[in-house]
Short mmCIF file of C-alpha atoms in Angstrom, two decimals:
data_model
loop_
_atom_site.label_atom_id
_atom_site.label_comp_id
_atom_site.label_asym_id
_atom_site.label_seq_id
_atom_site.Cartn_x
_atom_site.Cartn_y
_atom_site.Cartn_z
CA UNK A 1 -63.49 -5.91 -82.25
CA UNK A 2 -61.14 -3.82 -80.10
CA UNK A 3 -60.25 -0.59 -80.21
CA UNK A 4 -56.74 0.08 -81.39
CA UNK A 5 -55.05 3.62 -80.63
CA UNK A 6 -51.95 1.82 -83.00
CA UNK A 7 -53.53 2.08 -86.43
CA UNK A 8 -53.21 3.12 -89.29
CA UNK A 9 -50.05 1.89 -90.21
CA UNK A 10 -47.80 4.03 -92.49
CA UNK A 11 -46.23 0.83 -94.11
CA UNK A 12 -50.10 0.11 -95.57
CA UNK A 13 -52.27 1.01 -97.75
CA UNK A 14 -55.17 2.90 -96.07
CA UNK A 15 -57.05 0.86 -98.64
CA UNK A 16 -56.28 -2.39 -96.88
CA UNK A 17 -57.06 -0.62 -92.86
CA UNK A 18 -60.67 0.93 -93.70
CA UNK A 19 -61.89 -2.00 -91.51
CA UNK A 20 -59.93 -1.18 -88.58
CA UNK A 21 -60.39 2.43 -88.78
CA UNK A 22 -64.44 1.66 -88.97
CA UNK A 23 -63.90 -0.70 -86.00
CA UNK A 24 -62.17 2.53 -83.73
CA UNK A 25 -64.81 4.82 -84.77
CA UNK A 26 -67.58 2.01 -83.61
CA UNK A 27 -65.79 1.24 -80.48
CA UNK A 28 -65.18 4.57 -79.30
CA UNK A 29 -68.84 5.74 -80.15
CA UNK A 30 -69.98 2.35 -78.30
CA UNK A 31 -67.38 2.44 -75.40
CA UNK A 32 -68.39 6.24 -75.16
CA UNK A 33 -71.90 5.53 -74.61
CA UNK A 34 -71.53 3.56 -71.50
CA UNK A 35 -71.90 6.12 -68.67
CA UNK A 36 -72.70 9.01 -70.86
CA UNK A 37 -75.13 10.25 -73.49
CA UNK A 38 -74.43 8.70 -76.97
CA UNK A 39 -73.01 10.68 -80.16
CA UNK A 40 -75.88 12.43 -82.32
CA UNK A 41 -78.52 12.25 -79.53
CA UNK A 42 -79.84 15.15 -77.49
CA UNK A 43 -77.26 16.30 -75.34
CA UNK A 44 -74.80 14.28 -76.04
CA UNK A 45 -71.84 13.56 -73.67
CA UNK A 46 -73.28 14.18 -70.58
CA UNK A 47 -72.86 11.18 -67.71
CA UNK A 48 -76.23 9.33 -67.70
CA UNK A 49 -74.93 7.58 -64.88
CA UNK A 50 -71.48 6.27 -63.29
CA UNK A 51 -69.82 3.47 -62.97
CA UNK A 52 -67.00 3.21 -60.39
CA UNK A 53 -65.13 0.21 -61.92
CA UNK A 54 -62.82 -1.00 -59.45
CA UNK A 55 -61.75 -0.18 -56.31
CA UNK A 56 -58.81 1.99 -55.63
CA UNK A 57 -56.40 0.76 -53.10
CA UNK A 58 -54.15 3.86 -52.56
CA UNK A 59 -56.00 6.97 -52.25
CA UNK A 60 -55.56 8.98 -55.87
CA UNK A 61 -54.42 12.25 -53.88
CA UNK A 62 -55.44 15.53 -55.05
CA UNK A 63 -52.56 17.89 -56.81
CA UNK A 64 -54.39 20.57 -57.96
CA UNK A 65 -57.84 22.50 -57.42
CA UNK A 66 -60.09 19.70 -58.07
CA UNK A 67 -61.99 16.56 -56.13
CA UNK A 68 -62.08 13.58 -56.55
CA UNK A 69 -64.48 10.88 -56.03
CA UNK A 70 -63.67 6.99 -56.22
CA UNK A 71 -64.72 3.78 -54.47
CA UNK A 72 -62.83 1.76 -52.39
CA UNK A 73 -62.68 -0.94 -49.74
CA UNK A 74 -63.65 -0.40 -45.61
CA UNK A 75 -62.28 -3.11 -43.80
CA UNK A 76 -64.67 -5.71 -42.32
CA UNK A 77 -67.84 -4.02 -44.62
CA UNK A 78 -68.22 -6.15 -47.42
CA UNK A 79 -69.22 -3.51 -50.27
CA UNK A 80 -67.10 -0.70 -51.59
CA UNK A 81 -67.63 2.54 -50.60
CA UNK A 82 -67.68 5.94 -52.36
CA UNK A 83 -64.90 8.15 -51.40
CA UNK A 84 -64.14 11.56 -51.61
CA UNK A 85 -60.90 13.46 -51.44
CA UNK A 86 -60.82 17.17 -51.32
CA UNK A 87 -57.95 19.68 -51.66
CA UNK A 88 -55.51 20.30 -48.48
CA UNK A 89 -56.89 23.89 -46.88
CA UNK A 90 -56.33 23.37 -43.03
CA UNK A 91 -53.00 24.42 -41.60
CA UNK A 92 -51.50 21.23 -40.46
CA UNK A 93 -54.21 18.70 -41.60
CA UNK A 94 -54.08 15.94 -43.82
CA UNK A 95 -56.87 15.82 -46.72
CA UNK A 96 -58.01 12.44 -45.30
CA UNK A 97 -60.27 10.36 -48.10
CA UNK A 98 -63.55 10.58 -46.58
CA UNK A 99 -66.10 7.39 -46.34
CA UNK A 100 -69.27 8.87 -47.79
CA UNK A 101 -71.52 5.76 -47.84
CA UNK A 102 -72.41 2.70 -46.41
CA UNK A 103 -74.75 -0.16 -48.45
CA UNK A 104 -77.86 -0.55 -46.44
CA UNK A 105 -80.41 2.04 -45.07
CA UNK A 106 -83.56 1.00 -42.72
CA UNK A 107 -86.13 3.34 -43.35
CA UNK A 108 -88.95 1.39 -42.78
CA UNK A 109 -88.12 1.12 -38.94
CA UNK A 110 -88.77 0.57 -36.42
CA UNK A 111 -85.20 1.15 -35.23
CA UNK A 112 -84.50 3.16 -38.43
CA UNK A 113 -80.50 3.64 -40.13
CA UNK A 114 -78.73 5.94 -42.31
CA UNK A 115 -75.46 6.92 -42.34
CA UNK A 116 -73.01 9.95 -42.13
CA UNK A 117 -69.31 10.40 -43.59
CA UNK A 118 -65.99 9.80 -41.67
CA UNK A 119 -62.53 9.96 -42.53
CA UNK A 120 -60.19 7.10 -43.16
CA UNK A 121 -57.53 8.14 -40.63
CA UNK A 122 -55.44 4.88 -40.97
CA UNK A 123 -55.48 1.89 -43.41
CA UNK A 124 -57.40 0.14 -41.14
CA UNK A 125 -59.58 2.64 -40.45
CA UNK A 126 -63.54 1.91 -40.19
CA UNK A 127 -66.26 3.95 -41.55
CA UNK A 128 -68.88 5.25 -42.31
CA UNK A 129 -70.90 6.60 -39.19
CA UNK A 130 -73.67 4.78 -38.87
CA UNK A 131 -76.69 6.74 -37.84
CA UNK A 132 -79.73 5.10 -35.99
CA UNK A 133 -82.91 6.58 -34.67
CA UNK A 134 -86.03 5.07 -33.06
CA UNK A 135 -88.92 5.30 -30.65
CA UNK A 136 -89.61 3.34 -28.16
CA UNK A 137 -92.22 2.53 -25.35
CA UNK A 138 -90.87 -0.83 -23.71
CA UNK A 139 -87.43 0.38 -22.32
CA UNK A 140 -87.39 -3.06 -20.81
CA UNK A 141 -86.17 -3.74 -23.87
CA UNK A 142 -82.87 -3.48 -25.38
CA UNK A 143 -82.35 -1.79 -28.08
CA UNK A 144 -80.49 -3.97 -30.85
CA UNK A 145 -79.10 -1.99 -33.92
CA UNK A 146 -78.56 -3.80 -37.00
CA UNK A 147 -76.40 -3.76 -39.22
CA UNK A 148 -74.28 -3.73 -35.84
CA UNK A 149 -71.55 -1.22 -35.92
CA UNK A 150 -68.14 -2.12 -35.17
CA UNK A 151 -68.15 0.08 -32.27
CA UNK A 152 -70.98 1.87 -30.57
CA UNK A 153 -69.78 5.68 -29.61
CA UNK A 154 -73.06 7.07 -27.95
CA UNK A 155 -76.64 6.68 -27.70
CA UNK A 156 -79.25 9.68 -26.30
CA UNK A 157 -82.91 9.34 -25.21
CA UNK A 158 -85.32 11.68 -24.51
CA UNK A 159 -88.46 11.14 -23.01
CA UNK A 160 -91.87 12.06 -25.10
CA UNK A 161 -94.31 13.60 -21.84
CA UNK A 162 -96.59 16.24 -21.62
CA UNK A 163 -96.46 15.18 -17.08
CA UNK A 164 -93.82 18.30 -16.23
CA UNK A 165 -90.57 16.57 -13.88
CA UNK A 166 -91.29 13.34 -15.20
CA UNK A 167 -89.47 11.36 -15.85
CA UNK A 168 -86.41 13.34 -13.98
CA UNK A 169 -83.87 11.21 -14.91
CA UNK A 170 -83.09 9.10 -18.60
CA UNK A 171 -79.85 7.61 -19.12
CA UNK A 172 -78.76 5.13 -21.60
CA UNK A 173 -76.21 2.28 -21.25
CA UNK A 174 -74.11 0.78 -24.03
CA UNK A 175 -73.99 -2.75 -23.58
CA UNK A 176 -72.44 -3.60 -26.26
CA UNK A 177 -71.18 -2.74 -30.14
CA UNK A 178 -74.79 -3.16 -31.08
CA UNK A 179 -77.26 -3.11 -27.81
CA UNK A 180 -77.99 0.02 -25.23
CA UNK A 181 -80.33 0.14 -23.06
CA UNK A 182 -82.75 3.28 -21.80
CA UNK A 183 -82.74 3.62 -18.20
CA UNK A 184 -85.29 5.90 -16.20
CA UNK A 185 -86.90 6.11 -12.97
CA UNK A 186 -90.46 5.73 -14.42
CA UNK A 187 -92.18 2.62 -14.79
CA UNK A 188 -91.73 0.64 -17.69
CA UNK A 189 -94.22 1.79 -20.01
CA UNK A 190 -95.03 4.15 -18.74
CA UNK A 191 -93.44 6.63 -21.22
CA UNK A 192 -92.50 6.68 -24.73
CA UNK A 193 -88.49 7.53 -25.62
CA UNK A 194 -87.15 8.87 -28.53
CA UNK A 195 -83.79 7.50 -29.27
CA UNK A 196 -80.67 8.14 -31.72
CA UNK A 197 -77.18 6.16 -31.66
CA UNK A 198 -74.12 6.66 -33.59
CA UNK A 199 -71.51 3.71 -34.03
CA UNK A 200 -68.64 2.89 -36.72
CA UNK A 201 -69.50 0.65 -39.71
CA UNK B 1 -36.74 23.61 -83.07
CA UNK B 2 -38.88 21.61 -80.95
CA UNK B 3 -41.57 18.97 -82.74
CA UNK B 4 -44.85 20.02 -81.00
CA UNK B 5 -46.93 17.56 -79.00
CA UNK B 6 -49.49 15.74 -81.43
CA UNK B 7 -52.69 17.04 -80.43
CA UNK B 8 -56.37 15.33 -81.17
CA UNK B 9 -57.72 17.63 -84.38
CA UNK B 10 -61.38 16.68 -85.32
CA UNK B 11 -60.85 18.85 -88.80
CA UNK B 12 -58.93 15.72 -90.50
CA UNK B 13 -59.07 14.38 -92.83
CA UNK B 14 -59.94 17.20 -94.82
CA UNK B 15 -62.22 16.58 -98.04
CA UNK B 16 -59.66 16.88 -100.76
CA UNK B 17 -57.02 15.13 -98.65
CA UNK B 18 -55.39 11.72 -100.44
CA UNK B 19 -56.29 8.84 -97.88
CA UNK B 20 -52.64 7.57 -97.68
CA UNK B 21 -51.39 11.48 -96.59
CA UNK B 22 -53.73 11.46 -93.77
CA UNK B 23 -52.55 8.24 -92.20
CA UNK B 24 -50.53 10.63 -89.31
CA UNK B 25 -53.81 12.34 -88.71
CA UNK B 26 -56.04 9.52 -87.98
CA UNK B 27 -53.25 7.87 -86.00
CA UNK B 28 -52.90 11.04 -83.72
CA UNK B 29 -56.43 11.40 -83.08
CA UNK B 30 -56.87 7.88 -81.91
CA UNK B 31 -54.19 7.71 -79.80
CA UNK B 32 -55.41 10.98 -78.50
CA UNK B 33 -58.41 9.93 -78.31
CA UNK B 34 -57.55 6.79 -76.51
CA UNK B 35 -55.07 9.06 -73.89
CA UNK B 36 -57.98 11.41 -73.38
CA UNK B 37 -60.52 8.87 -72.12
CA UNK B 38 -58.39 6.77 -70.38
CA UNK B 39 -58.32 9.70 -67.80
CA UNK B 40 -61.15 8.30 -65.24
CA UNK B 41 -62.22 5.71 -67.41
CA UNK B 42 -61.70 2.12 -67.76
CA UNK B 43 -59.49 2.22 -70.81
CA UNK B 44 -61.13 1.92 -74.51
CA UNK B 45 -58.84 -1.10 -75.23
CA UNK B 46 -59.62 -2.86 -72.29
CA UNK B 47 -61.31 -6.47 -72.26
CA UNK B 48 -64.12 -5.75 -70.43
CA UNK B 49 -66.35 -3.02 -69.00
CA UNK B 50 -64.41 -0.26 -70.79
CA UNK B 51 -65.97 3.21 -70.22
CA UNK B 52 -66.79 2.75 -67.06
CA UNK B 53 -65.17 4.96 -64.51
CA UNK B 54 -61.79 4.47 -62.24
CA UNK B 55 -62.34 7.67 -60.25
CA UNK B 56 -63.47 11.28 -61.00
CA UNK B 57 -61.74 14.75 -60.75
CA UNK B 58 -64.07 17.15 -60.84
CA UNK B 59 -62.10 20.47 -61.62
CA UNK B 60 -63.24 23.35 -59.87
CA UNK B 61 -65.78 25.33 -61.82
CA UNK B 62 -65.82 29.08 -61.55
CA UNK B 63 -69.39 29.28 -60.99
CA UNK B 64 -72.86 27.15 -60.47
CA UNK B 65 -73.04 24.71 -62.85
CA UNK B 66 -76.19 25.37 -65.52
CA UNK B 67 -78.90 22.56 -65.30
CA UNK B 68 -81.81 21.64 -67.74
CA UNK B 69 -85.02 19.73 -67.06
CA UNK B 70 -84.01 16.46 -66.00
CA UNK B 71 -80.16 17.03 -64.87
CA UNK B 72 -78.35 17.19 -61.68
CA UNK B 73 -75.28 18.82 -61.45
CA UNK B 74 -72.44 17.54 -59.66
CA UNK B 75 -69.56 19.73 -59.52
CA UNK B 76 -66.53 21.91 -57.51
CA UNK B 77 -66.61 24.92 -56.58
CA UNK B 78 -63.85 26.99 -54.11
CA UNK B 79 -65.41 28.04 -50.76
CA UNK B 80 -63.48 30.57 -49.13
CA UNK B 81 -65.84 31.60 -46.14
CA UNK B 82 -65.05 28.83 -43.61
CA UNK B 83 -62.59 29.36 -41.26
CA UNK B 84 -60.65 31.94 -43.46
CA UNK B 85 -59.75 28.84 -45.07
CA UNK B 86 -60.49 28.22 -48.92
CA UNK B 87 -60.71 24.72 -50.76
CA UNK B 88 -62.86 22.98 -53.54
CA UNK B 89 -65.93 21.68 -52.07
CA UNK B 90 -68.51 19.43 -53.76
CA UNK B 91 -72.03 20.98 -54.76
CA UNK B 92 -75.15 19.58 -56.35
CA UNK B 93 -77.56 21.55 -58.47
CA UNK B 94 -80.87 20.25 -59.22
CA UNK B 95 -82.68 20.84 -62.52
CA UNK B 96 -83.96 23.93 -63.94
CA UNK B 97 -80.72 25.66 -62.80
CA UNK B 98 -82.28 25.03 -58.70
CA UNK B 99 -80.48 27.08 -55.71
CA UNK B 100 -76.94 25.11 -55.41
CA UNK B 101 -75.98 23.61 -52.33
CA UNK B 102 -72.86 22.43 -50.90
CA UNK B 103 -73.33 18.60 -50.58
CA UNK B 104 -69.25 18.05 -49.43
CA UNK B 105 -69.42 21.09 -47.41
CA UNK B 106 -66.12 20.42 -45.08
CA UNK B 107 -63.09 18.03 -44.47
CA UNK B 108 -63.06 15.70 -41.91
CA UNK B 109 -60.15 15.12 -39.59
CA UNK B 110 -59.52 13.00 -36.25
CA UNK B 111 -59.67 14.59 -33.05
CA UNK B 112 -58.33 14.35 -30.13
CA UNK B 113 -59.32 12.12 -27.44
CA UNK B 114 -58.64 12.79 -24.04
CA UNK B 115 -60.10 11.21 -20.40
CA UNK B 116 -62.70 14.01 -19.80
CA UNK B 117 -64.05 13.95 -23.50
CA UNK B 118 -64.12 12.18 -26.43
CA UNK B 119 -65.24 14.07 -29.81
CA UNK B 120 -66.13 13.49 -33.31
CA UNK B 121 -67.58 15.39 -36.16
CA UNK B 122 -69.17 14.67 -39.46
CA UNK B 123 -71.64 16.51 -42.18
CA UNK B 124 -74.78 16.77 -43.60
CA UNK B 125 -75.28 18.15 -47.13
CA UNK B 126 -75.81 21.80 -47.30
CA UNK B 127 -73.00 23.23 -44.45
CA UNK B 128 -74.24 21.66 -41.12
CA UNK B 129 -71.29 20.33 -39.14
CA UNK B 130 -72.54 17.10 -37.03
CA UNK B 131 -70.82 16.98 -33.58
CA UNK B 132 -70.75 14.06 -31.16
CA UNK B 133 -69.17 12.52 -28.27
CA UNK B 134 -68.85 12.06 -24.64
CA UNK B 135 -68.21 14.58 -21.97
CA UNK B 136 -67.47 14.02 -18.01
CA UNK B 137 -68.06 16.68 -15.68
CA UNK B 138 -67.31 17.42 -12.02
CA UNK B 139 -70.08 19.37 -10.72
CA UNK B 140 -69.88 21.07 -7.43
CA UNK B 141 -71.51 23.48 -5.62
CA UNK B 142 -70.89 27.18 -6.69
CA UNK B 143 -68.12 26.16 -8.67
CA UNK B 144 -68.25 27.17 -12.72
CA UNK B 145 -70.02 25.32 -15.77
CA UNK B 146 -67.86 22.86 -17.24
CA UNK B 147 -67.35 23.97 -21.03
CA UNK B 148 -68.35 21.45 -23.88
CA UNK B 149 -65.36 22.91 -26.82
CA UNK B 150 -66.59 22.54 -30.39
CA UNK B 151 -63.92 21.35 -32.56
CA UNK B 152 -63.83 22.60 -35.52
CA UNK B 153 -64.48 26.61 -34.51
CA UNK B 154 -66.29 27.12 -37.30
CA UNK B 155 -70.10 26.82 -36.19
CA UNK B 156 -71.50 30.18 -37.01
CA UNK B 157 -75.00 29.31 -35.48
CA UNK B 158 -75.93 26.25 -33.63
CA UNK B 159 -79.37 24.67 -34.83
CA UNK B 160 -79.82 22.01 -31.85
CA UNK B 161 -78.18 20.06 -29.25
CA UNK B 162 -79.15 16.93 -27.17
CA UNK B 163 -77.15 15.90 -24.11
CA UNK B 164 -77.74 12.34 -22.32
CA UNK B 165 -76.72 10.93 -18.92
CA UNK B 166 -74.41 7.78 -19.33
CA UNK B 167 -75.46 5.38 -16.68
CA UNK B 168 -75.67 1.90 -16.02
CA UNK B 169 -78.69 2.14 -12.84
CA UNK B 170 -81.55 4.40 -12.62
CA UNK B 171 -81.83 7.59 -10.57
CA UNK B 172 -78.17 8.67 -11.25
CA UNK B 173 -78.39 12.46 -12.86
CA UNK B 174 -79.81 14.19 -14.96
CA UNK B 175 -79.21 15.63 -17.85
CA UNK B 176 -77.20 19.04 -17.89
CA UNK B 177 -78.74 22.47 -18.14
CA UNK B 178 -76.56 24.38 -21.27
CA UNK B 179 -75.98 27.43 -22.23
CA UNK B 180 -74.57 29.10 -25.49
CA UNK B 181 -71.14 31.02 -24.41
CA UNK B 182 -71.32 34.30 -26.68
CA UNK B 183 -69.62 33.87 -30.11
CA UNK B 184 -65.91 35.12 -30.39
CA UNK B 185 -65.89 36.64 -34.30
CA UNK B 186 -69.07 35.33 -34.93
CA UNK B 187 -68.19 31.85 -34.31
CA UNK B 188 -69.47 29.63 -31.63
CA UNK B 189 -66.91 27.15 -30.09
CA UNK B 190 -68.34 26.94 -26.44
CA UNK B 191 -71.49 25.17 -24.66
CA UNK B 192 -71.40 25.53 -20.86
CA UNK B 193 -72.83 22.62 -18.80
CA UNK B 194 -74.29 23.31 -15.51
CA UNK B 195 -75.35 20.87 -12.99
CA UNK B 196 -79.14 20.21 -13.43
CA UNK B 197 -81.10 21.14 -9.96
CA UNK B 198 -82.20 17.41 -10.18
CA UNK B 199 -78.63 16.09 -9.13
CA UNK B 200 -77.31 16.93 -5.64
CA UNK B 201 -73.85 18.26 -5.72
CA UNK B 202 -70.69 17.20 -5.87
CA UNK B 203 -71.09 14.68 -8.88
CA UNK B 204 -69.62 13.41 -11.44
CA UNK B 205 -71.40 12.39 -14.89
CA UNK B 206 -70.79 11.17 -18.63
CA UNK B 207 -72.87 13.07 -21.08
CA UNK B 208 -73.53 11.63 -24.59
CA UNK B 209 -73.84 14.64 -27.06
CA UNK B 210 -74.74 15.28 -30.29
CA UNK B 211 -74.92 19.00 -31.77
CA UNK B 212 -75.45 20.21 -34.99
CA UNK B 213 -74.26 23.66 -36.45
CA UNK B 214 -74.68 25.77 -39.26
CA UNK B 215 -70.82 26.64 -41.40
#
């Protein structure tokens, strides 16, 4: 059974069409019901939840005083993302899509990962920021992030002391798009870091 | 005289209509029907997963959106207060009609890059503007603090900021001493560096940054 927006036809008798006219009222009270609340229940039409279909290659665009949310590709990230596109309100700037979320978080540590919105500047643009954060008291160690970002941007430590003017200096060096390392002029081990990177998806 | 636009009408048929007379009614009201829902949804006609969503435009509401035990709201709303600027932003409401938030509370835009700094910016729900990036400074003796520029101007109060030598060998700074420039119209746009008494003078350092504002 599919619903038809064609029927009924003038040239038959309704008589003959009561099927197909059942079948459009079941459909659309079936169809209706995924994603939102079901006819005759409590509340009914409200989204229960949403389904983003398909991904949407070309930005929808935003004409009027509304936003609009979609899903979409990221190249080299294997999910689709949610997007959002908002009206233009900034003198001279483009109402990028924004990249609002990326398909894995790491909250169980211990170098944890979330993730913040970007803009997708270009078609080839990547995105989201990813965010991670971490502790550490082995700086001898590298930190590794996974899922590894395309690109690292920065990475801070601080150290975690209660000995005033030490340690005086804490730097960190990216290695690489996934590894940094903490450098300081205490011993290793000495001191416990607290860490936070940002990189592109 | 024009022929109006069929529109959907839910009062057909009426009860003492003959069946055959209201064939024009049903067939406006499904193909309304069928025009209506096709807009952000996967069409009703369509061989698989239809009802699902394509996209959603969420028209801007004139007000907090009411929500019941169980609900969240998502919905638009027009911010005006950022910038002087106004657009439709994205809030969420929790249930039992909760204090609204902004959870899209700003658009993001590329910046530019330059030798001496390299900048980015991104959100977190409820109007705090995420900066980050890389700054070099030239310290020397006597000389001024090297200013860190927000871009956007629109922090109105800065909630935290962490700064971080970028080094590849021990013992080579420190990390800067900051200070918040005074607000021009209530907005903050400047951090000044200084040279940390740790580092001798002249030098030259990469700070990574990260500093996160109130809109």
């Amino acid at each position: 059974m599919t619903y038809n927006p064609n029927i009924p036809l003038s040239e038959l008798s309704p008589a003959l069409q009561q099927s197909e006219i059942q079948t459009n009222f079941s459909e659309f009270s079936t169809i209706f019901a995924n994603n939102h609340t079901a006819f005759n229940t409590f509340n009914q039409g409200d989204h229960e939840a949403i389904i983003f279909q398909s991904k949407v290659f070309i930005a929808p665009g935003v004409s009027g005083n509304y936003d609009v949310l979609y899903c979409n590709v990221v190249p080299g990230v294997a999910s689709n993302q949610l997007f959002v596109q908002m009206p233009t309100f900034l003198p001279g700037i483009t109402n990028f899509p924004m990249i609002l979320t990326y398909n894995t978080v790491n909250t169980a540590g211990p170098n944890y990962q979330s993730f913040l919105p970007s803009a997708k500047l270009q078609s080839n643009s990547r995105g989201p920021y990813l965010f991670f954060f971490g502790s550490t008291s082995n700086i001898a160690v590298n930190i590794t992030l996974s899922p590894a970002p395309s690109s690292l941007l920065l990475a801070l430590a601080v150290p975690n002391t209660t000995v005033s003017g030490f340690p005086s200096h804490t730097a960190t060096n990216i290695i690489n798009n996934s590894t940094f390392k903490i450098i300081s002029d205490t011993a290793s081990g000495s001191y416990s870091f607290s860490w936070m990177a940002i990189g592109l998806a | 005289m024009s022929t109006p636009e069929p529109q959907y009408n839910p009062n057909v048929p009426n009860p003492k209509d003959i069946f055959a007379d209201s064939q024009g009614d049903f067939l406006t009201n499904f193909q309304e029907l069928y025009n209506a829902f096709s807009q952000n949804h996967v069409a009703l006609d369509a061989l698989s997963s239809a009802g699902n969503h394509t996209i959603i435009q969420l028209l801007e509401q004139g007000g907090d959106s009411q929500t019941d035990a169980g609900e969240i709201s998502v919905y638009t709303k027009k911010v005006t207060n950022q910038a002087n600027q106004t657009s439709d932003q994205i809030f969420l409401r929790y249930q039992g009609n909760q204090t609204a938030f902004q959870f899209i509370p700003y658009q993001i835009y590329g910046l530019n890059q330059n030798s001496t700094q390299s900048q980015f910016f991104t959100f977190l729900p409820g109007g705090i503007l995420f900066y980050f990036g890389t700054i070099t400074c030239s310290f020397a003796a006597g000389t001024k603090p090297v200013p860190l520029k927000l871009t956007p101007a629109i922090a109105k109060y800065i909630t935290t900021m962490n700064f971080c030598t970028k080094s590849t060998s021990s013992g080579s700074g420190s990390s800067p001493y900051v200070s918040l420039q005074t607000p021009m119209n209530g907005i903050y746009d400047t951090i000044n560096l200084f040279n940390s008494a740790l580092n001798s003078v002249p030098t030259t350092q990469t700070f990574y940054y990260v500093v996160l504002a109130n809109i």
